[in-house]
PDB file of C-alpha atoms in Angstrom:
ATOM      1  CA  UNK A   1     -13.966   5.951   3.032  1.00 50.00           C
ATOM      2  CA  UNK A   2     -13.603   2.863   0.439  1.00 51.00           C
ATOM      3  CA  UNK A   3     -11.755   0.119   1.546  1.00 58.00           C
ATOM      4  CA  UNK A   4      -9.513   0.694  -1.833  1.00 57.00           C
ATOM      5  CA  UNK A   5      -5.834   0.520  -0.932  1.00 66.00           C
ATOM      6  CA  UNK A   6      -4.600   4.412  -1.484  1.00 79.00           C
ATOM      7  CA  UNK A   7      -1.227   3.185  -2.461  1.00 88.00           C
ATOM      8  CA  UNK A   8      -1.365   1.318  -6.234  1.00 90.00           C
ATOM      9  CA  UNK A   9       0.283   1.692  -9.063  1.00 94.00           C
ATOM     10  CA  UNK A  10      -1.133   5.243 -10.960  1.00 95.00           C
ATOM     11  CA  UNK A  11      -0.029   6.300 -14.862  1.00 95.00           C
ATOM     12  CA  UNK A  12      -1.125   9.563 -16.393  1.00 93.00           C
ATOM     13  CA  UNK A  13      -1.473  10.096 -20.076  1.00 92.00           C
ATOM     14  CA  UNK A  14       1.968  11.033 -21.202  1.00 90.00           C
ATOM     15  CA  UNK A  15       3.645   7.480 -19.638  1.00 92.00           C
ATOM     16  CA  UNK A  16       4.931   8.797 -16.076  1.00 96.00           C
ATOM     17  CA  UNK A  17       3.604   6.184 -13.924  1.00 97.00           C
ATOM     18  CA  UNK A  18       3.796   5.849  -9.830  1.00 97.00           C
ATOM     19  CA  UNK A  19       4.509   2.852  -8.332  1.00 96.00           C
ATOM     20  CA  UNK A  20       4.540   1.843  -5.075  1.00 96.00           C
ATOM     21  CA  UNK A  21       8.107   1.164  -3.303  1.00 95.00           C
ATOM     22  CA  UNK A  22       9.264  -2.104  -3.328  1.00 94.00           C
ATOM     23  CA  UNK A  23      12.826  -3.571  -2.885  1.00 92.00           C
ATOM     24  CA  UNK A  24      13.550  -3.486  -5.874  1.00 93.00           C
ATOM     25  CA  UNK A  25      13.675   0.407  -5.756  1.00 93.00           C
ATOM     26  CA  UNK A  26      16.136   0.744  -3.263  1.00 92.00           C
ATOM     27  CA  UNK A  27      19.097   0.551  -4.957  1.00 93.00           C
ATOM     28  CA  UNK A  28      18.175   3.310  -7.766  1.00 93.00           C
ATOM     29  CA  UNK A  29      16.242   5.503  -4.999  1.00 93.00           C
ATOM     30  CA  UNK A  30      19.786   5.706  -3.071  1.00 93.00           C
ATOM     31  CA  UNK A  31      21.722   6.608  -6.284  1.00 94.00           C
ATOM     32  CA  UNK A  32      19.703   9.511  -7.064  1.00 93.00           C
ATOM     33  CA  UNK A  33      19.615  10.785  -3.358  1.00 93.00           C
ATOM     34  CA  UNK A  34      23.146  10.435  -3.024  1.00 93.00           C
ATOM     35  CA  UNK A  35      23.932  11.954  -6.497  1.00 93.00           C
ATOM     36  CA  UNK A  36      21.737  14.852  -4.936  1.00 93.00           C
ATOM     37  CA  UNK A  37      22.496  14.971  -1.252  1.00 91.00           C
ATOM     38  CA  UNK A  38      23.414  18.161  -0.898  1.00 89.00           C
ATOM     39  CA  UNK A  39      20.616  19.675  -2.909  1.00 87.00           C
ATOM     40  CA  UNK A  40      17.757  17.623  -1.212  1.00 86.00           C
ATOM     41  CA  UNK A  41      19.128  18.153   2.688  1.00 83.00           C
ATOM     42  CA  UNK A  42      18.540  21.638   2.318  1.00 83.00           C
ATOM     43  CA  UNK A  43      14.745  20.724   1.810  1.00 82.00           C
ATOM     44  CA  UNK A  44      14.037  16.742   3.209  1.00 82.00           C
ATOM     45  CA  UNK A  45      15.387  16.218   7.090  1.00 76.00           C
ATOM     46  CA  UNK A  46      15.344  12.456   6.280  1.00 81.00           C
ATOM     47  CA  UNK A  47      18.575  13.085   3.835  1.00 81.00           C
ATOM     48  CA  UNK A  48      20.528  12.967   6.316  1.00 84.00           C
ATOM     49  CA  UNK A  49      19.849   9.668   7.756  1.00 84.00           C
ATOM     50  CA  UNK A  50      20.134   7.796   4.226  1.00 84.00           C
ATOM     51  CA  UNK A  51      23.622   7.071   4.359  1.00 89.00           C
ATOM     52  CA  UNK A  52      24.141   3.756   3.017  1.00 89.00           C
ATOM     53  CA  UNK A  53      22.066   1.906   0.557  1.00 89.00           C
ATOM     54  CA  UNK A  54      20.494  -0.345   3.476  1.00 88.00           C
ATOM     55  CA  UNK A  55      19.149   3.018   5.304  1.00 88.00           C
ATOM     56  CA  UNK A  56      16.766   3.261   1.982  1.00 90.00           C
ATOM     57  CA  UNK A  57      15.772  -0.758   1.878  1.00 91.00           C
ATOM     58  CA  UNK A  58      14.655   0.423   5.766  1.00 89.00           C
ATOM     59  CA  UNK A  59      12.600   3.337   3.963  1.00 89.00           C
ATOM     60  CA  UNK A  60      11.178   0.979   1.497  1.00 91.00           C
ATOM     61  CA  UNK A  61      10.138  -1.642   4.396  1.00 91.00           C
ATOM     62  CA  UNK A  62       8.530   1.363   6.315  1.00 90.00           C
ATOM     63  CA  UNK A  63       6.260   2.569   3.543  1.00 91.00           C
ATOM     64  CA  UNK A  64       5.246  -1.074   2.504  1.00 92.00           C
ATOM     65  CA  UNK A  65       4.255  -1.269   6.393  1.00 91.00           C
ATOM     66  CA  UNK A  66       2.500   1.791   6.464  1.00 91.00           C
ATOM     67  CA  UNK A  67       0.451   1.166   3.672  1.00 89.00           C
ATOM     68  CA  UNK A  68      -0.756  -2.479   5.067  1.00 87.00           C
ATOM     69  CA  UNK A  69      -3.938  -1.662   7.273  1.00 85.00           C
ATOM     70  CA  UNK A  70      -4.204  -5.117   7.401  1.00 85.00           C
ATOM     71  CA  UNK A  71      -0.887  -5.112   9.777  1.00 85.00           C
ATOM     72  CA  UNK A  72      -1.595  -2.012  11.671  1.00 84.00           C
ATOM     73  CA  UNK A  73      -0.178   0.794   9.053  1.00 86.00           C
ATOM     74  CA  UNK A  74      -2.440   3.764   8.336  1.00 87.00           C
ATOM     75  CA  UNK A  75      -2.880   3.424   5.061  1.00 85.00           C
ATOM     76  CA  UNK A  76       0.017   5.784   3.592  1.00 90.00           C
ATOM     77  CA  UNK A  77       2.783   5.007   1.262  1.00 92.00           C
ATOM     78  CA  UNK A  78       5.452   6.216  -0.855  1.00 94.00           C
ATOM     79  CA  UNK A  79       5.480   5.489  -4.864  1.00 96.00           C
ATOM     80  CA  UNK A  80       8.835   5.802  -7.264  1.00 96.00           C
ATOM     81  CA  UNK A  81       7.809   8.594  -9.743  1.00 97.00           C
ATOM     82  CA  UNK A  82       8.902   7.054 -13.057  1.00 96.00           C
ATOM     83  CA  UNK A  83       9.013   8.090 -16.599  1.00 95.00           C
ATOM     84  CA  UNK A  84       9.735   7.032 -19.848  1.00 91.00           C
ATOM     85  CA  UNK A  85      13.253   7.116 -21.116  1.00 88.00           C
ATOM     86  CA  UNK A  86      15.022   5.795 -24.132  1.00 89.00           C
ATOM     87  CA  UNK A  87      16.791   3.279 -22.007  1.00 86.00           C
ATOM     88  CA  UNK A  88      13.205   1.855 -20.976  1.00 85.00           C
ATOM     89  CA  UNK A  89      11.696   3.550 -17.629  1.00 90.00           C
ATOM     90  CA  UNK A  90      13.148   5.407 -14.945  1.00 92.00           C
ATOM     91  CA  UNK A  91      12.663   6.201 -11.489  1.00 95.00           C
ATOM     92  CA  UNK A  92      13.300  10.079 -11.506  1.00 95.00           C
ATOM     93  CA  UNK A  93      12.195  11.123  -7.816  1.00 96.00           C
ATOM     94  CA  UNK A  94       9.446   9.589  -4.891  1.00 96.00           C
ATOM     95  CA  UNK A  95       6.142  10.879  -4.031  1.00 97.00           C
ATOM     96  CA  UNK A  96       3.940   9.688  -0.616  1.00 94.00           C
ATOM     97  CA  UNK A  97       1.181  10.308   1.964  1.00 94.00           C
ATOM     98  CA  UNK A  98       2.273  10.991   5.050  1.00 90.00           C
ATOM     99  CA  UNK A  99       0.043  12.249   8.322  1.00 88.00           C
ATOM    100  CA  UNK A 100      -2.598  10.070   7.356  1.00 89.00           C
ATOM    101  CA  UNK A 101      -5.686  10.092   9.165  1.00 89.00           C
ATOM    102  CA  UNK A 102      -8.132   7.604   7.134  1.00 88.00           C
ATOM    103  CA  UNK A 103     -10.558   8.287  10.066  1.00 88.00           C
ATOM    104  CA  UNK A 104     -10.867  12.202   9.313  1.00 91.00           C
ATOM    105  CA  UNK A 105     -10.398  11.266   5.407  1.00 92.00           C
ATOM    106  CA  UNK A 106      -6.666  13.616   5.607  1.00 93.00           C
ATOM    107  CA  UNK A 107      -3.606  13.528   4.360  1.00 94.00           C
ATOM    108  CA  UNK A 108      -0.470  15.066   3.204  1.00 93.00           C
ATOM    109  CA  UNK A 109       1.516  14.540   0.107  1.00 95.00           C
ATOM    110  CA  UNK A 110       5.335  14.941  -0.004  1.00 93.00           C
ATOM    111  CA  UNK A 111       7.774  14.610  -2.804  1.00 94.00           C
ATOM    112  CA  UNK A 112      11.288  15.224  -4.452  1.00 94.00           C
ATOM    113  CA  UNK A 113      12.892  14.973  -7.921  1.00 95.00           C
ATOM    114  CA  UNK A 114      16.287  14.107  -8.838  1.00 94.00           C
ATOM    115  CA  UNK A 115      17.811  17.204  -9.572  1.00 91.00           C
ATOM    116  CA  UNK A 116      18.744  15.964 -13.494  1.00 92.00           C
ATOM    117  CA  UNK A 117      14.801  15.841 -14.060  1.00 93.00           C
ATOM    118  CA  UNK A 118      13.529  18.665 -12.418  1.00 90.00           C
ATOM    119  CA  UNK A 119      11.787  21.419 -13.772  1.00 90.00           C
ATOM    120  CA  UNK A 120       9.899  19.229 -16.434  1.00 93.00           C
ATOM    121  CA  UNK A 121       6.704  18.754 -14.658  1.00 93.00           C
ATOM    122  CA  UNK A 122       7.036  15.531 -12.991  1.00 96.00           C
ATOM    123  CA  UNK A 123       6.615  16.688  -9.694  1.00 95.00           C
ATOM    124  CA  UNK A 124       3.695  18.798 -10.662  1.00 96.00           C
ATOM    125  CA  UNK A 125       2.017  15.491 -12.700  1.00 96.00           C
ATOM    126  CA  UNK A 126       2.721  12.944 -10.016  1.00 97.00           C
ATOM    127  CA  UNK A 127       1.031  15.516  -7.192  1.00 96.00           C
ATOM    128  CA  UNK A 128      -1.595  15.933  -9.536  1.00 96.00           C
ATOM    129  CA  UNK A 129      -2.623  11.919 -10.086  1.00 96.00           C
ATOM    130  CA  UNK A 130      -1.982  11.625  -6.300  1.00 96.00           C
ATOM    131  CA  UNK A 131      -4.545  14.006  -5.159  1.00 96.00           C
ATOM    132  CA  UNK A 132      -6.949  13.031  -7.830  1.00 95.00           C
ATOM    133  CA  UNK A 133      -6.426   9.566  -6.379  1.00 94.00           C
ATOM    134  CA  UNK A 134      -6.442  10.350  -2.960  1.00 94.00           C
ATOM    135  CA  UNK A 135     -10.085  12.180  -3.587  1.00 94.00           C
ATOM    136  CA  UNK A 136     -11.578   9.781  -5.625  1.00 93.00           C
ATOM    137  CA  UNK A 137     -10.873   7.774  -2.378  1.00 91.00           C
ATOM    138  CA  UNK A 138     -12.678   9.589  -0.243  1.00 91.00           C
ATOM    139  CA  UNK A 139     -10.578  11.845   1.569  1.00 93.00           C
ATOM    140  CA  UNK A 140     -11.424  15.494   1.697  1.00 92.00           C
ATOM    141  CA  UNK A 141      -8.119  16.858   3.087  1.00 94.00           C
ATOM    142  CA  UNK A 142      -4.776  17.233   1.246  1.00 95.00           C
ATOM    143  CA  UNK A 143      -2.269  19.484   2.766  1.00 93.00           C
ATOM    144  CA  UNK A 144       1.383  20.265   0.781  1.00 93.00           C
ATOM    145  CA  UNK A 145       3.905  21.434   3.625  1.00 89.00           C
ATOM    146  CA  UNK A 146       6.501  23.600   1.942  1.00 86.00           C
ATOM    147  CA  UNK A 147       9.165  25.558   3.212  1.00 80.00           C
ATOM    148  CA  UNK A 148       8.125  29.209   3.092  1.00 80.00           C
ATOM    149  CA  UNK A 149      11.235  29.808   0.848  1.00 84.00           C
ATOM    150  CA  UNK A 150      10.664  26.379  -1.412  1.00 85.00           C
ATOM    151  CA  UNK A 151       9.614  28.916  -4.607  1.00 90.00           C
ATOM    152  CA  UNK A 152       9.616  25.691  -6.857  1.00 91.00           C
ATOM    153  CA  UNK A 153       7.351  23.044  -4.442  1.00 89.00           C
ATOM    154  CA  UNK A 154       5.238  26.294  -3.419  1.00 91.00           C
ATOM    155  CA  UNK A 155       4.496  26.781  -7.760  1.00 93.00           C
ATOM    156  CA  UNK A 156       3.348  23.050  -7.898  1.00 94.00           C
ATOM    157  CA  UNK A 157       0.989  23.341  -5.443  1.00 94.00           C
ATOM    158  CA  UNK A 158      -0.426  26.846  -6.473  1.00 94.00           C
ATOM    159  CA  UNK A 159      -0.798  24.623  -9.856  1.00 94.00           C
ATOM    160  CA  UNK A 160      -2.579  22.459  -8.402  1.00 94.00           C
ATOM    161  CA  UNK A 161      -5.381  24.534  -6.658  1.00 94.00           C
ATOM    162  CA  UNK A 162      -4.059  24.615  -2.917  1.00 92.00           C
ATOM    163  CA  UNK A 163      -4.569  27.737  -1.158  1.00 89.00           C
ATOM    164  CA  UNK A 164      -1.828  29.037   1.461  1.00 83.00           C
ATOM    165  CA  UNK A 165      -3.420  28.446   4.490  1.00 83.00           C
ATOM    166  CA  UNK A 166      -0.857  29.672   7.166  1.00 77.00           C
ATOM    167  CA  UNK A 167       2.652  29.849   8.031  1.00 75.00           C
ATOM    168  CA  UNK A 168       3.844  27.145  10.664  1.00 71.00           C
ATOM    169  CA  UNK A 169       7.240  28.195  12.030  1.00 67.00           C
ATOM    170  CA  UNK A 170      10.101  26.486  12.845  1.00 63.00           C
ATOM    171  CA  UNK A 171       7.828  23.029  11.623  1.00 63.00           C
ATOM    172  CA  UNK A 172      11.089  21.158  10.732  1.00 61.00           C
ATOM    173  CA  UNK A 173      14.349  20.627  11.999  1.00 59.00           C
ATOM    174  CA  UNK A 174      17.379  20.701   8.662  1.00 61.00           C
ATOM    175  CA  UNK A 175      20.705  20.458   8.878  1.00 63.00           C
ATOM    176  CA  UNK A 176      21.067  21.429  12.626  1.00 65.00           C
ATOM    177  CA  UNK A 177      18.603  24.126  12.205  1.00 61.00           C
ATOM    178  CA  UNK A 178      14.546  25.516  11.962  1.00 56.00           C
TER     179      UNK A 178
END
């Protein structure tokens, strides 16, 4: 396993680059989850919790903690998917590692779009660089979760080359429910 942080700033061909969460994020981050709420609690048991613009600086500060292993994170992270736009770029969704086990070279990837960019591939391309990245780093395990039901996030990772492995029931607790 390098010593290469996992969590820097990634670009793919067409423009859409990932970069990792900073302050500076918050405020847009919150406006496109609240614009969305109802659409991404269905799916993300964090929505719920992001009430106020300060509850996403907190989910900034945790991912730029997580991804210090100098200060005792593990090495995982969250970047702002953002693409080019007319208007100059824009952060359409976020994209992270989360389980990480640098020790047994795993992880898992997570993600959401904004609802007003979805279905035009982001989601797919940012997975894409992430894994690539993530190998290239030396891990040989990258899991998707997705709800059994999630038709879309289930496509991107078919896409992408990851086999359906199992079902794990009742995995996550939504919206007062399994």
């Amino acid at each position: 396993m390098t010593d290469i942080p996992l969590i820097n700033p990634l670009a793919d061909e067409s423009g859409m680059r990932l970069r990792p969460v900073e302050a500076a994020h918050a405020p847009g981050i919150f406006a496109l989850v609240d614009a969305d709420r109802e659409r991404l609690s269905r799916r993300l048991p964090w929505v719920q919790s992001c009430r106020t613009p300060s509850d996403t600086v907190g989910f900034v500060a945790d991912s730029v903690l997580r991804r210090n292993r100098d200060e005792g994170g593990d090495g995982s992270g969250d970047w702002a998917i953002e693409v080019p736009q007319e208007a100059g770029p824009t952060v359409v969704g976020v994209i992270g590692l989360h389980d990480t086990r640098l020790s047994q070279h795993r992880t898992a990837i997570g993600y959401w779009i904004s609802s007003t960019f979805a279905e035009r591939g982001y989601a797919t391309r940012a997975a894409r660089l992430v894994t690539t990245h993530c190998l290239d780093r030396g891990l040989h395990r990258i899991e998707i979760n997705v709800a059994i039901d999630n038709h879309p996030s289930r496509a991107i990772a078919e896409r992408l080359g990851f086999a359906l492995e199992g079902v794990a029931r009742c995995a996550e607790w939504i919206d007062g429910r399994a």
